[in-house]
Coordinates of C-alpha atoms and ligand atoms in Angstrom, one line a residue:
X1 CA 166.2 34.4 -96.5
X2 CA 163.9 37.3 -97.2
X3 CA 163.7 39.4 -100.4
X4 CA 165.0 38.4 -103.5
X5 CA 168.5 37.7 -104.7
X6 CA 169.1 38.3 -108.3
X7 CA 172.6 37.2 -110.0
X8 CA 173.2 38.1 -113.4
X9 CA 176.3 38.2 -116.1
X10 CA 177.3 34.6 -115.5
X11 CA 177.6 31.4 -117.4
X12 CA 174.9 29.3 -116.4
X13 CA 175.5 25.5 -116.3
X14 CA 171.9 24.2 -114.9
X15 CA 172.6 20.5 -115.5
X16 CA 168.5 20.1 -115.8
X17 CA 167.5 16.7 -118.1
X18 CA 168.5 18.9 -121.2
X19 CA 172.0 20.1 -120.1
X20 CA 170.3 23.8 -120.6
X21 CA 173.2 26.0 -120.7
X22 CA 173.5 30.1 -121.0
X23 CA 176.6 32.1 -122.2
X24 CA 175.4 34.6 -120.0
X25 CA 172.4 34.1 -117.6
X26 CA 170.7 35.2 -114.8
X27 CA 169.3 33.4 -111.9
X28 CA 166.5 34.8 -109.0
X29 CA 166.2 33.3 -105.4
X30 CA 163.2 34.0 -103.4
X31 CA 162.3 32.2 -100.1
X32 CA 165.1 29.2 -100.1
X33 CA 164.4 28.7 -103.4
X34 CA 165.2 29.0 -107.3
X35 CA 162.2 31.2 -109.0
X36 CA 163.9 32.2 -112.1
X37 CA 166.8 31.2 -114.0
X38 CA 167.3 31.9 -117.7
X39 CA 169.4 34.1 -120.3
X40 CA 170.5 37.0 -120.7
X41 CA 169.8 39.8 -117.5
X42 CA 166.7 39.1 -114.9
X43 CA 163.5 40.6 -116.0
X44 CA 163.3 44.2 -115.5
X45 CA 160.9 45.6 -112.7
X46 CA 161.2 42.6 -110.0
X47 CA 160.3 43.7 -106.5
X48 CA 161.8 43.3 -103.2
X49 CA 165.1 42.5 -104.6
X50 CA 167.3 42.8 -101.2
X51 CA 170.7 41.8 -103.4
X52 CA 172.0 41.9 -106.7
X53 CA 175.4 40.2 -107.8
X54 CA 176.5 41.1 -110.9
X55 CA 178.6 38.0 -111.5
X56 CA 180.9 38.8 -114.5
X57 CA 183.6 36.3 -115.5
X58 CA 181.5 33.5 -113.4
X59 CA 180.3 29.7 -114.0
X60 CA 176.8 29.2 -111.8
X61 CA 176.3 25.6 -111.2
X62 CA 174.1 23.8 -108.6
X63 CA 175.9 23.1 -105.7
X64 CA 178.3 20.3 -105.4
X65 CA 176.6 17.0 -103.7
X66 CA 179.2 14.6 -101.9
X67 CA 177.4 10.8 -101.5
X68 CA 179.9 9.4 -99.7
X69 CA 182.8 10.5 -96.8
X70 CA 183.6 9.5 -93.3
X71 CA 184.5 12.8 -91.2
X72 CA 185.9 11.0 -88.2
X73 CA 188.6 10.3 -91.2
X74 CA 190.2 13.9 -90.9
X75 CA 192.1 13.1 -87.9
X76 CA 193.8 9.9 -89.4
X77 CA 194.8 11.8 -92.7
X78 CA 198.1 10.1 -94.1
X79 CA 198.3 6.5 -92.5
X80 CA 199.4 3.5 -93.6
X81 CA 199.9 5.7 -97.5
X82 CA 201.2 2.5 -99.3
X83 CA 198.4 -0.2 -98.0
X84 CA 195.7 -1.3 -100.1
X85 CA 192.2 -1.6 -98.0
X86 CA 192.6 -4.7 -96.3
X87 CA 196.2 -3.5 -95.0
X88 CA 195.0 0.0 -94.6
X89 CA 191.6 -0.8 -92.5
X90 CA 193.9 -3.2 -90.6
X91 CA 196.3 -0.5 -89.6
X92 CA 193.6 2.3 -89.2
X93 CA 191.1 0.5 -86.8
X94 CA 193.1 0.3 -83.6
X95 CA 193.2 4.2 -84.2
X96 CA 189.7 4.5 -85.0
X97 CA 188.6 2.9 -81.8
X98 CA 189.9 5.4 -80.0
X99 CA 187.8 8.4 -81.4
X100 CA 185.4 9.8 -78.6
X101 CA 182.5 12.6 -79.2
X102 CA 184.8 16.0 -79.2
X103 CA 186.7 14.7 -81.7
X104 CA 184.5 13.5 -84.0
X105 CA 182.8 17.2 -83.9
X106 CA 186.0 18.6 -84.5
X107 CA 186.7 16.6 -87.9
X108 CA 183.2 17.0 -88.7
X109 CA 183.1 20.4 -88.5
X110 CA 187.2 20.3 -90.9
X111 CA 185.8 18.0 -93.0
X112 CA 182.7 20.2 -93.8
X113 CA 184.4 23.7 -94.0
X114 CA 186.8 21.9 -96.5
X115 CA 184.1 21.0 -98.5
X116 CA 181.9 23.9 -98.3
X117 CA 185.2 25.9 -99.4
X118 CA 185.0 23.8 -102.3
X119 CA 181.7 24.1 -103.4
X120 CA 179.8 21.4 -101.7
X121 CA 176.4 22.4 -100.2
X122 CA 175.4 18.7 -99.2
X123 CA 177.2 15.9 -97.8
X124 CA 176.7 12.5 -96.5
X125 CA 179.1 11.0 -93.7
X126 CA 178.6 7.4 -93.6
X127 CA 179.7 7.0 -89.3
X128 CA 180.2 2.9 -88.6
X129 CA 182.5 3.2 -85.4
X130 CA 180.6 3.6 -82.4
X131 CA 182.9 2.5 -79.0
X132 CA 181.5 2.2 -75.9
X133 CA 181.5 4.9 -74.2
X134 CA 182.7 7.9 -76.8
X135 CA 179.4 9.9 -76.3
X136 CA 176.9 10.6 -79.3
X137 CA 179.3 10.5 -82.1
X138 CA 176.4 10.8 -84.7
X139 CA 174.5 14.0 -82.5
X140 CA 178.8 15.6 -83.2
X141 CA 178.0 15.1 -86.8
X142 CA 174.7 16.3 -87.0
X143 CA 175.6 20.0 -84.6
X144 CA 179.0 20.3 -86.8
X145 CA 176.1 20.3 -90.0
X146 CA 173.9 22.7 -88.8
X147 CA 177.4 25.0 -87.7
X148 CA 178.8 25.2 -90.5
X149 CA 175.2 25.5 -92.8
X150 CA 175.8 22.5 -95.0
X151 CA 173.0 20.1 -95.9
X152 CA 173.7 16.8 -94.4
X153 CA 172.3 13.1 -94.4
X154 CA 173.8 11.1 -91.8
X155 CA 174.4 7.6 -92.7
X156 CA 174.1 5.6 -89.3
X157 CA 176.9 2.7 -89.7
X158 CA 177.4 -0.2 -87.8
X159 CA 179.9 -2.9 -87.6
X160 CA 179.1 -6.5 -85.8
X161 CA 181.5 -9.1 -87.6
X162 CA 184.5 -9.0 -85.9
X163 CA 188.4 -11.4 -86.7
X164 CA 186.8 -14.0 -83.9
X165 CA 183.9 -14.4 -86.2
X166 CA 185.7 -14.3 -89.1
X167 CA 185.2 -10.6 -90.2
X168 CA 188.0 -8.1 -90.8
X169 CA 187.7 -5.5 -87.8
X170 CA 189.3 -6.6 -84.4
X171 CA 186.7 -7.6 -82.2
X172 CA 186.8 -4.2 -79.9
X173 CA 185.8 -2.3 -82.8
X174 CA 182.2 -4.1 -83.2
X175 CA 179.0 -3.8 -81.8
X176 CA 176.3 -6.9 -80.7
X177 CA 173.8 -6.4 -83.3
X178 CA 170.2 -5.6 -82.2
X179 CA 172.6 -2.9 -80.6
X180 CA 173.3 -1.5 -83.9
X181 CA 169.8 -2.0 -85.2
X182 CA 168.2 -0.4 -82.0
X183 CA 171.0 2.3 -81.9
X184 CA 169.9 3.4 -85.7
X185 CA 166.1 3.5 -85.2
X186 CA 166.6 5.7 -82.1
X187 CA 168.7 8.0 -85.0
X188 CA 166.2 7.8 -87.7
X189 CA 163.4 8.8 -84.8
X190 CA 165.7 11.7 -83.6
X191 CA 167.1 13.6 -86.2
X192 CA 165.3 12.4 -90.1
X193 CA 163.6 15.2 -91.6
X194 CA 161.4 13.8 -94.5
X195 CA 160.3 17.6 -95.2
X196 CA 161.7 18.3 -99.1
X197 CA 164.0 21.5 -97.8
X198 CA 165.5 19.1 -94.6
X199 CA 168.4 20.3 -93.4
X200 CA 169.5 16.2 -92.0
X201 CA 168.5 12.9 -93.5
X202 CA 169.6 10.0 -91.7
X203 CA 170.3 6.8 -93.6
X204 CA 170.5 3.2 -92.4
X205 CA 174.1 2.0 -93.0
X206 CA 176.1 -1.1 -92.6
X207 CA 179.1 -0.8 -93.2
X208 CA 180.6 -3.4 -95.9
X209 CA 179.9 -7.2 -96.2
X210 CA 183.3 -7.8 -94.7
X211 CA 182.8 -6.5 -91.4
X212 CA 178.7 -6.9 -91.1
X213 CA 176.5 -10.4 -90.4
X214 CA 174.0 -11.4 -92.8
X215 CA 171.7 -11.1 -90.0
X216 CA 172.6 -7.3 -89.6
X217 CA 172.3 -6.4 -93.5
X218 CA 169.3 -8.6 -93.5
X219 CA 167.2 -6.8 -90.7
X220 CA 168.8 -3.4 -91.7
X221 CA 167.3 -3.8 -95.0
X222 CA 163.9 -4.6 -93.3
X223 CA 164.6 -1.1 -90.5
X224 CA 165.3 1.3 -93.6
X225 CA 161.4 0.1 -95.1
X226 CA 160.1 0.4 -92.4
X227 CA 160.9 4.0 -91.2
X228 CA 161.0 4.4 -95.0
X229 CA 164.6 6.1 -95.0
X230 CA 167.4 5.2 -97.6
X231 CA 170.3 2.5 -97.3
X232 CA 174.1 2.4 -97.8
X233 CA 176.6 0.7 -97.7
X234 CA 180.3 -0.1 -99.5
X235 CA 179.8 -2.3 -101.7
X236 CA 182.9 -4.3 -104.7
X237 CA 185.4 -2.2 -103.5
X238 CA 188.2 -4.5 -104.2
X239 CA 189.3 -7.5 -105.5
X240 CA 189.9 -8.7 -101.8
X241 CA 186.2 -8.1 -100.7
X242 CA 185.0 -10.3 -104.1
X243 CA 187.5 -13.1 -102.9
X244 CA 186.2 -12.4 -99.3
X245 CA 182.4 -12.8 -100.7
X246 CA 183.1 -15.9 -103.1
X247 CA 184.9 -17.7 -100.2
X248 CA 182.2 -17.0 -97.5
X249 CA 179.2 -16.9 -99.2
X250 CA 179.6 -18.8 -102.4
X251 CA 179.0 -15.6 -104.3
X252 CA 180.4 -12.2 -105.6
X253 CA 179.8 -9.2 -103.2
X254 CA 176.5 -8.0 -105.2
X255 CA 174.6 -11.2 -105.3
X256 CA 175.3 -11.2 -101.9
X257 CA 174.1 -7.8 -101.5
X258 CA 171.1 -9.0 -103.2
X259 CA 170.1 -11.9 -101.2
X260 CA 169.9 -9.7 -98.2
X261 CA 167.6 -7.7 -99.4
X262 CA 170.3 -4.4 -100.5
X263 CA 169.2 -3.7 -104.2
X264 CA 166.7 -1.4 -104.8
X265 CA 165.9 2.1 -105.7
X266 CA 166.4 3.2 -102.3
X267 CA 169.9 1.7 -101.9
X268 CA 173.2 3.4 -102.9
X269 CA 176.7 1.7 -102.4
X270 CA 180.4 3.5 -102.2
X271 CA 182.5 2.1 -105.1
X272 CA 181.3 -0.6 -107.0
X273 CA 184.6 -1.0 -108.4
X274 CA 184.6 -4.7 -109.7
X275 CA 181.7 -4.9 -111.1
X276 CA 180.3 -7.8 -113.8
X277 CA 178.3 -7.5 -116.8
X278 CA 175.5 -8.9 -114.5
X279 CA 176.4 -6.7 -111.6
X280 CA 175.9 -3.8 -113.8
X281 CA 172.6 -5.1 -115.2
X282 CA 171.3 -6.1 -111.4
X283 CA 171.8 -2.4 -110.7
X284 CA 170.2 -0.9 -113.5
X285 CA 167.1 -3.4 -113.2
X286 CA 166.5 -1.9 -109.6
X287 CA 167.8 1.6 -109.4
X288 CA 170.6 1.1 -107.0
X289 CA 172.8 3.7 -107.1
X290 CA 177.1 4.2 -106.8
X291 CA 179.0 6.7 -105.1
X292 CA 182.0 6.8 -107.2
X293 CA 185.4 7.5 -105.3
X294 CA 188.6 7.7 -108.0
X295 CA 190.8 9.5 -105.9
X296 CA 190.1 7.0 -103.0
X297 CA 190.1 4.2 -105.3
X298 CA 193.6 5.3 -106.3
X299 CA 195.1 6.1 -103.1
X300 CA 193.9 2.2 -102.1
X301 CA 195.0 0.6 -105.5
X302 CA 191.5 -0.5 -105.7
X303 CA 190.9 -0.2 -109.3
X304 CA 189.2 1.7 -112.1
X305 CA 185.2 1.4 -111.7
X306 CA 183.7 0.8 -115.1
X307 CA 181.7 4.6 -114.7
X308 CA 180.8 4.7 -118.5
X309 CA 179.0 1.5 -118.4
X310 CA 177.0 2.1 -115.3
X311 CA 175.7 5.1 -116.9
X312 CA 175.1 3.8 -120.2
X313 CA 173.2 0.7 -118.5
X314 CA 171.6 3.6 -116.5
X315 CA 172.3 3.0 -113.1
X316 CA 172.2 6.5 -111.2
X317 CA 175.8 7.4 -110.3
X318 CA 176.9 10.3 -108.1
X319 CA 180.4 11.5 -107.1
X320 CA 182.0 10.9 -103.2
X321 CA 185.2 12.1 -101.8
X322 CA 185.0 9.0 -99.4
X323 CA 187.2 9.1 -95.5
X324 CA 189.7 11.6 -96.2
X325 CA 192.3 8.9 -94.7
X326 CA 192.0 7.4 -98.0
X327 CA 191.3 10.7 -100.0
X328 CA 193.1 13.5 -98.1
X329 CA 192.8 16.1 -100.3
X330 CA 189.0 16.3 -98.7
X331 CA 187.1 17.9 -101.7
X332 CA 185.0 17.4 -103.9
X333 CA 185.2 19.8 -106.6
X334 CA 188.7 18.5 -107.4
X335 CA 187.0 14.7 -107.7
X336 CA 185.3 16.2 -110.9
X337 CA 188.3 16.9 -112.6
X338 CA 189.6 12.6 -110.8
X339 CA 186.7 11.0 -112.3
X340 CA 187.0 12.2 -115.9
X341 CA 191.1 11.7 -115.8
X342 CA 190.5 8.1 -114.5
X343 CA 188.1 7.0 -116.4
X344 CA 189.9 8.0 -119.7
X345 CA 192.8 5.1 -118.4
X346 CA 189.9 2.5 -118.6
X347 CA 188.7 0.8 -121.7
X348 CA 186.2 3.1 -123.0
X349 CA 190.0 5.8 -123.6
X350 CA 188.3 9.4 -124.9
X351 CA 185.1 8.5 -125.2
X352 CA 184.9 7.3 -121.3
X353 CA 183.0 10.7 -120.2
X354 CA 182.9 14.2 -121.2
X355 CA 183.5 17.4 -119.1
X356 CA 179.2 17.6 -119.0
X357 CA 178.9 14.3 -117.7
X358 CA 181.4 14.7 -114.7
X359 CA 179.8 18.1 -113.9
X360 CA 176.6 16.1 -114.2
X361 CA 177.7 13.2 -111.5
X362 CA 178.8 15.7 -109.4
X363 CA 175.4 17.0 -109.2
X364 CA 172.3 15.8 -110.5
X365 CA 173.5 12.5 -110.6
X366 CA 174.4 13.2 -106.6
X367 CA 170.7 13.9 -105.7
X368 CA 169.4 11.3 -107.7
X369 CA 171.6 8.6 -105.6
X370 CA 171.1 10.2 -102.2
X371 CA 166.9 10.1 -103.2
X372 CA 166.3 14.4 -103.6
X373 CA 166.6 14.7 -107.2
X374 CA 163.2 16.6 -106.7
X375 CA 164.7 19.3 -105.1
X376 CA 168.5 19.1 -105.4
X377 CA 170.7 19.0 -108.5
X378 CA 169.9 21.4 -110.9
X379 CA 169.1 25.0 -111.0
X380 CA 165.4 25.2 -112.3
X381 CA 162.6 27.1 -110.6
X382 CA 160.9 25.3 -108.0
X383 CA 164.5 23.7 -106.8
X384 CA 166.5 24.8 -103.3
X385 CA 168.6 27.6 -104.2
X386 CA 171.5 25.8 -103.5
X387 CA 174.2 26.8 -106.1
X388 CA 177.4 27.9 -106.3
X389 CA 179.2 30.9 -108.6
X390 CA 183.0 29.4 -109.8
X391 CA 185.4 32.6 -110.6
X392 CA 186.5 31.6 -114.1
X393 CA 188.1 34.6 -115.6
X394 CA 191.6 34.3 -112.8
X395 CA 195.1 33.0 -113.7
X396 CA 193.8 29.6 -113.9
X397 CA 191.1 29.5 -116.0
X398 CA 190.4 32.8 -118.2
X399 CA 192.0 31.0 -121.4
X400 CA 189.5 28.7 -121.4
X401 CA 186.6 29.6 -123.3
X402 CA 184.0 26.6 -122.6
X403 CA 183.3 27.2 -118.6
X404 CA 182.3 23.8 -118.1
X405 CA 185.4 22.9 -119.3
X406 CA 187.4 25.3 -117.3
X407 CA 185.3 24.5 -114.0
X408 CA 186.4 20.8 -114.6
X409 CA 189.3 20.3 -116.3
X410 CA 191.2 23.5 -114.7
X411 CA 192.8 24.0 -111.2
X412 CA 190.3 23.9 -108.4
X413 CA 188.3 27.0 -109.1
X414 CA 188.2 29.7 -106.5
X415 CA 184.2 29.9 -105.2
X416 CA 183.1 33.3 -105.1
X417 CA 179.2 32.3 -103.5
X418 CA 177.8 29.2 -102.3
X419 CA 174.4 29.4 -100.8
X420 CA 172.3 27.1 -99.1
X421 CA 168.6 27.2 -99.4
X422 CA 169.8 30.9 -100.6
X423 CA 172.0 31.2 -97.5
X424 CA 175.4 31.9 -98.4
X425 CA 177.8 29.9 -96.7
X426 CA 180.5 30.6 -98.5
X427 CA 181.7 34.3 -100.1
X428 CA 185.0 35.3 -101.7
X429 CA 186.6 31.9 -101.0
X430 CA 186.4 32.0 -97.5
X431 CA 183.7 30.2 -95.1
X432 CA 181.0 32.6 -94.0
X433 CA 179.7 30.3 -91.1
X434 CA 183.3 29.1 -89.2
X435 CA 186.7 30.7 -88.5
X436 CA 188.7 28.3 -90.6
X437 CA 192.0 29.1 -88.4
X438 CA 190.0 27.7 -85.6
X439 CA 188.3 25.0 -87.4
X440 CA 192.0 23.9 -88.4
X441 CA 193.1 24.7 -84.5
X442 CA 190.9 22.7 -83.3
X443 CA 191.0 19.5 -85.6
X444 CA 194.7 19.8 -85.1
X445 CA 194.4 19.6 -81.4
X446 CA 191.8 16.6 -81.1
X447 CA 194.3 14.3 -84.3
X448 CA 196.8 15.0 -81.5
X449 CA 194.6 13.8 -78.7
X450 CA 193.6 10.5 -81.0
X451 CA 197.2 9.8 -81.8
X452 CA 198.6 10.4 -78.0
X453 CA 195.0 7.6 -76.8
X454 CA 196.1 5.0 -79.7
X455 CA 199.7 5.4 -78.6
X456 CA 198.4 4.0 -74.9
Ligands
ZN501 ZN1 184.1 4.7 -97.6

């Protein structure tokens, strides 16, 4: 990006430590970056300002951050739509087995457009299927990223605990082990960026304790501090996995988790639905972070995770969309809007989380679990201009005076500018980097492929 962008005229939501807000604000991006955001218009007499948005009727926020998804997921939307996990993994792997490199780019690059369309301007896909054979699934992921412009950290999965050993996947979706393990270094050594403004991160993730070894958590644990990247996993998902974990281990999922070395400030888990008071605490007391999935949580009957007690213990908590076979709306934006709704049916009732806070997971709480709260999450100077400007004053929203609340507990709100590292990926509500017809075409064509090979 050269020159300087200036946008002015717009409610400002910066979500910085304070929750610093402006009626109407004004924000400058120079060289990938935030260098000025305030109230009122920009200062007069900047130089080299190549654009200017006057962005009346507008909510600028930083951009969305989704912690957790699975992109191969977008070709098995709308399976097994009454199963809870178990039933719904059980029905879904003999598909998933059959996924090969083209279309795995294909529903990368859907599931990203979808997202991006929505706001999101960085994503993790947590990728744990890996057949033999079905090219470099992980190098789709990573070229559908840098296509369509969104900031990415791929999250290297593995699976090697299969039925014969007692694990839940069937034994032709696993992988031997030091496979896995070897597999994920040559990742990290390929495609991590440490840099602050990286484009990829990779992460080192097993996928759940129900379909990994000990052994594998164990030395996965050691691989991530070594190569000093983050790890991931699922983790208390359901009832099913705590009876899983008590049966085969003598313990609940996150003592478990514990033993093998997976708490810590650079560890975040999908879910962490059934939670104890001393789960909770555990987290807190070592930074791990949750990826909190309510629509997917819904869709599986897994339960209600107990949100406001995470954050009021502390524990860093971000916002996923999770495999849209389990969430197939595919957004993010919408999940804002989920989180707040659900947690209100928990115990905590009105007081469970305001509008600010869900905004807030979406966010800053987002780059805090994914490890680049230094440069992601907020709009303050110094930060990647990634943001995004929310049309407020349409059909949907224009009666609601308080833009935070319209942004969240509105209809999806059309995105009028999303930029990454000041890049805009997405103008007017339509994708700037892809022709979504295609990207639709395309994904269409390889869900047909997958269905017609699992049908063999
Ligand atoms: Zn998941």
């Amino acid at each position: 990006m050269s020159g300087r962008t200036v946008i002015e005229n717009c409610a400002v939501a910066t979500v910085d430590a304070h929750d610093t807000e402006h009626a109407t604000g004004h924000l400058v991006l120079s060289g990938g970056r935030i260098e000025a955001v305030g109230p009122g218009p920009a200062p007069a007499g900047l130089g080299g300002v190549t654009r200017r948005i006057d962005a009346t009727g507008h909510l600028a926020t930083p951009g969305l951050i989704n912690t957790h998804h699975h992109f191969y997921q977008w070709l098995t939307r709308g399976l097994a739509q009454d199963a809870h996990l178990f039933d719904w993994l059980r029905a879904s792997y003999p598909v998933w087995a059959c996924i090969d490199e083209p279309m795995v780019h294909a529903a990368a690059r859907a599931s990203l457009a979808m997202m991006a369309r929505g706001g999101v301007t960085t994503a993790v896909d947590h990728h744990y299927l890996f057949p033999r054979g079905a090219g470099d699934l992980l190098g789709a992921v990573i070229r559908a990223a840098g296509g369509i412009g969104v900031r990415l950290t791929a999250a290297r999965g593995a699976m090697d605990l299969g039925a014969s050993d007692g694990g839940l996947p069937p034994d032709f979706a696993v992988e031997a082990t030091d496979d896995a393990l070897a597999a994920t270094e040559d990742a990290v050594r390929a495609h991590h960026d440490p840099a602050p403004d990286a484009m990829v991160r990779v992460a080192v993730a097993p996928c759940s304790p129900f379909s990994v070894t000990t052994k594998l958590l164990c030395e996965s644990a050691e691989l991530a501090r070594r190569l000093g990247v983050r790890l991931h996993t699922h983790g208390s998902e359901t009832a099913e996995e705590a009876e899983f974990c008590h049966e085969r281990f003598g313990m609940g999922p996150t003592a478990y988790l514990e033993s093998a070395g997976w708490l810590g400030p650079d560890v975040w888990m999908a879910h962490c639905v059934h939670m104890t008071d001393g789960d909770i605490t555990a987290f807190a007391r070592t930074g791990t972070g949750v990826a909190h999935c309510p629509s997917s949580n819904a869709r599986l009957a897994a339960g209600i995770a107990r949100v406001p007690d995470l954050l009021s213990a502390g524990v860093p908590v971000g916002l996923g969309v999770d495999g849209t076979a389990s969430n197939e709306a595919g957004e993010l934006h919408t999940e804002l809007r989920n989180a707040l709704l659900v947690a209100r049916l928990g115990p905590h009732r009105e007081r469970a989380l305001t509008v600010r806070q869900a905004l807030r997971l979406g966010t800053a709480g987002g780059a805090r679990v994914i490890g680049r709260d230094a440069e992601l999450g907020s709009l303050e100077p110094g930060k990647l201009a990634d943001l995004v400007l929310w049309r407020l004053d349409g059909l949907g929203h224009s009666t609601i005076t308080d833009p935070v609340a319209a942004l969240v507990l509105g209809p999806p709100a059309p995105v009028t500018l999303a930029t990454v590292g000041g890049v805009p990926v997405v103008e007017a509500g339509r994708l700037l980097t892809a022709d979504e017809d295609a990207v639709a075409r395309a994904a269409g064509a390889e869900a047909r492929r997958l269905a017609a090979a699992a049908a063999r």
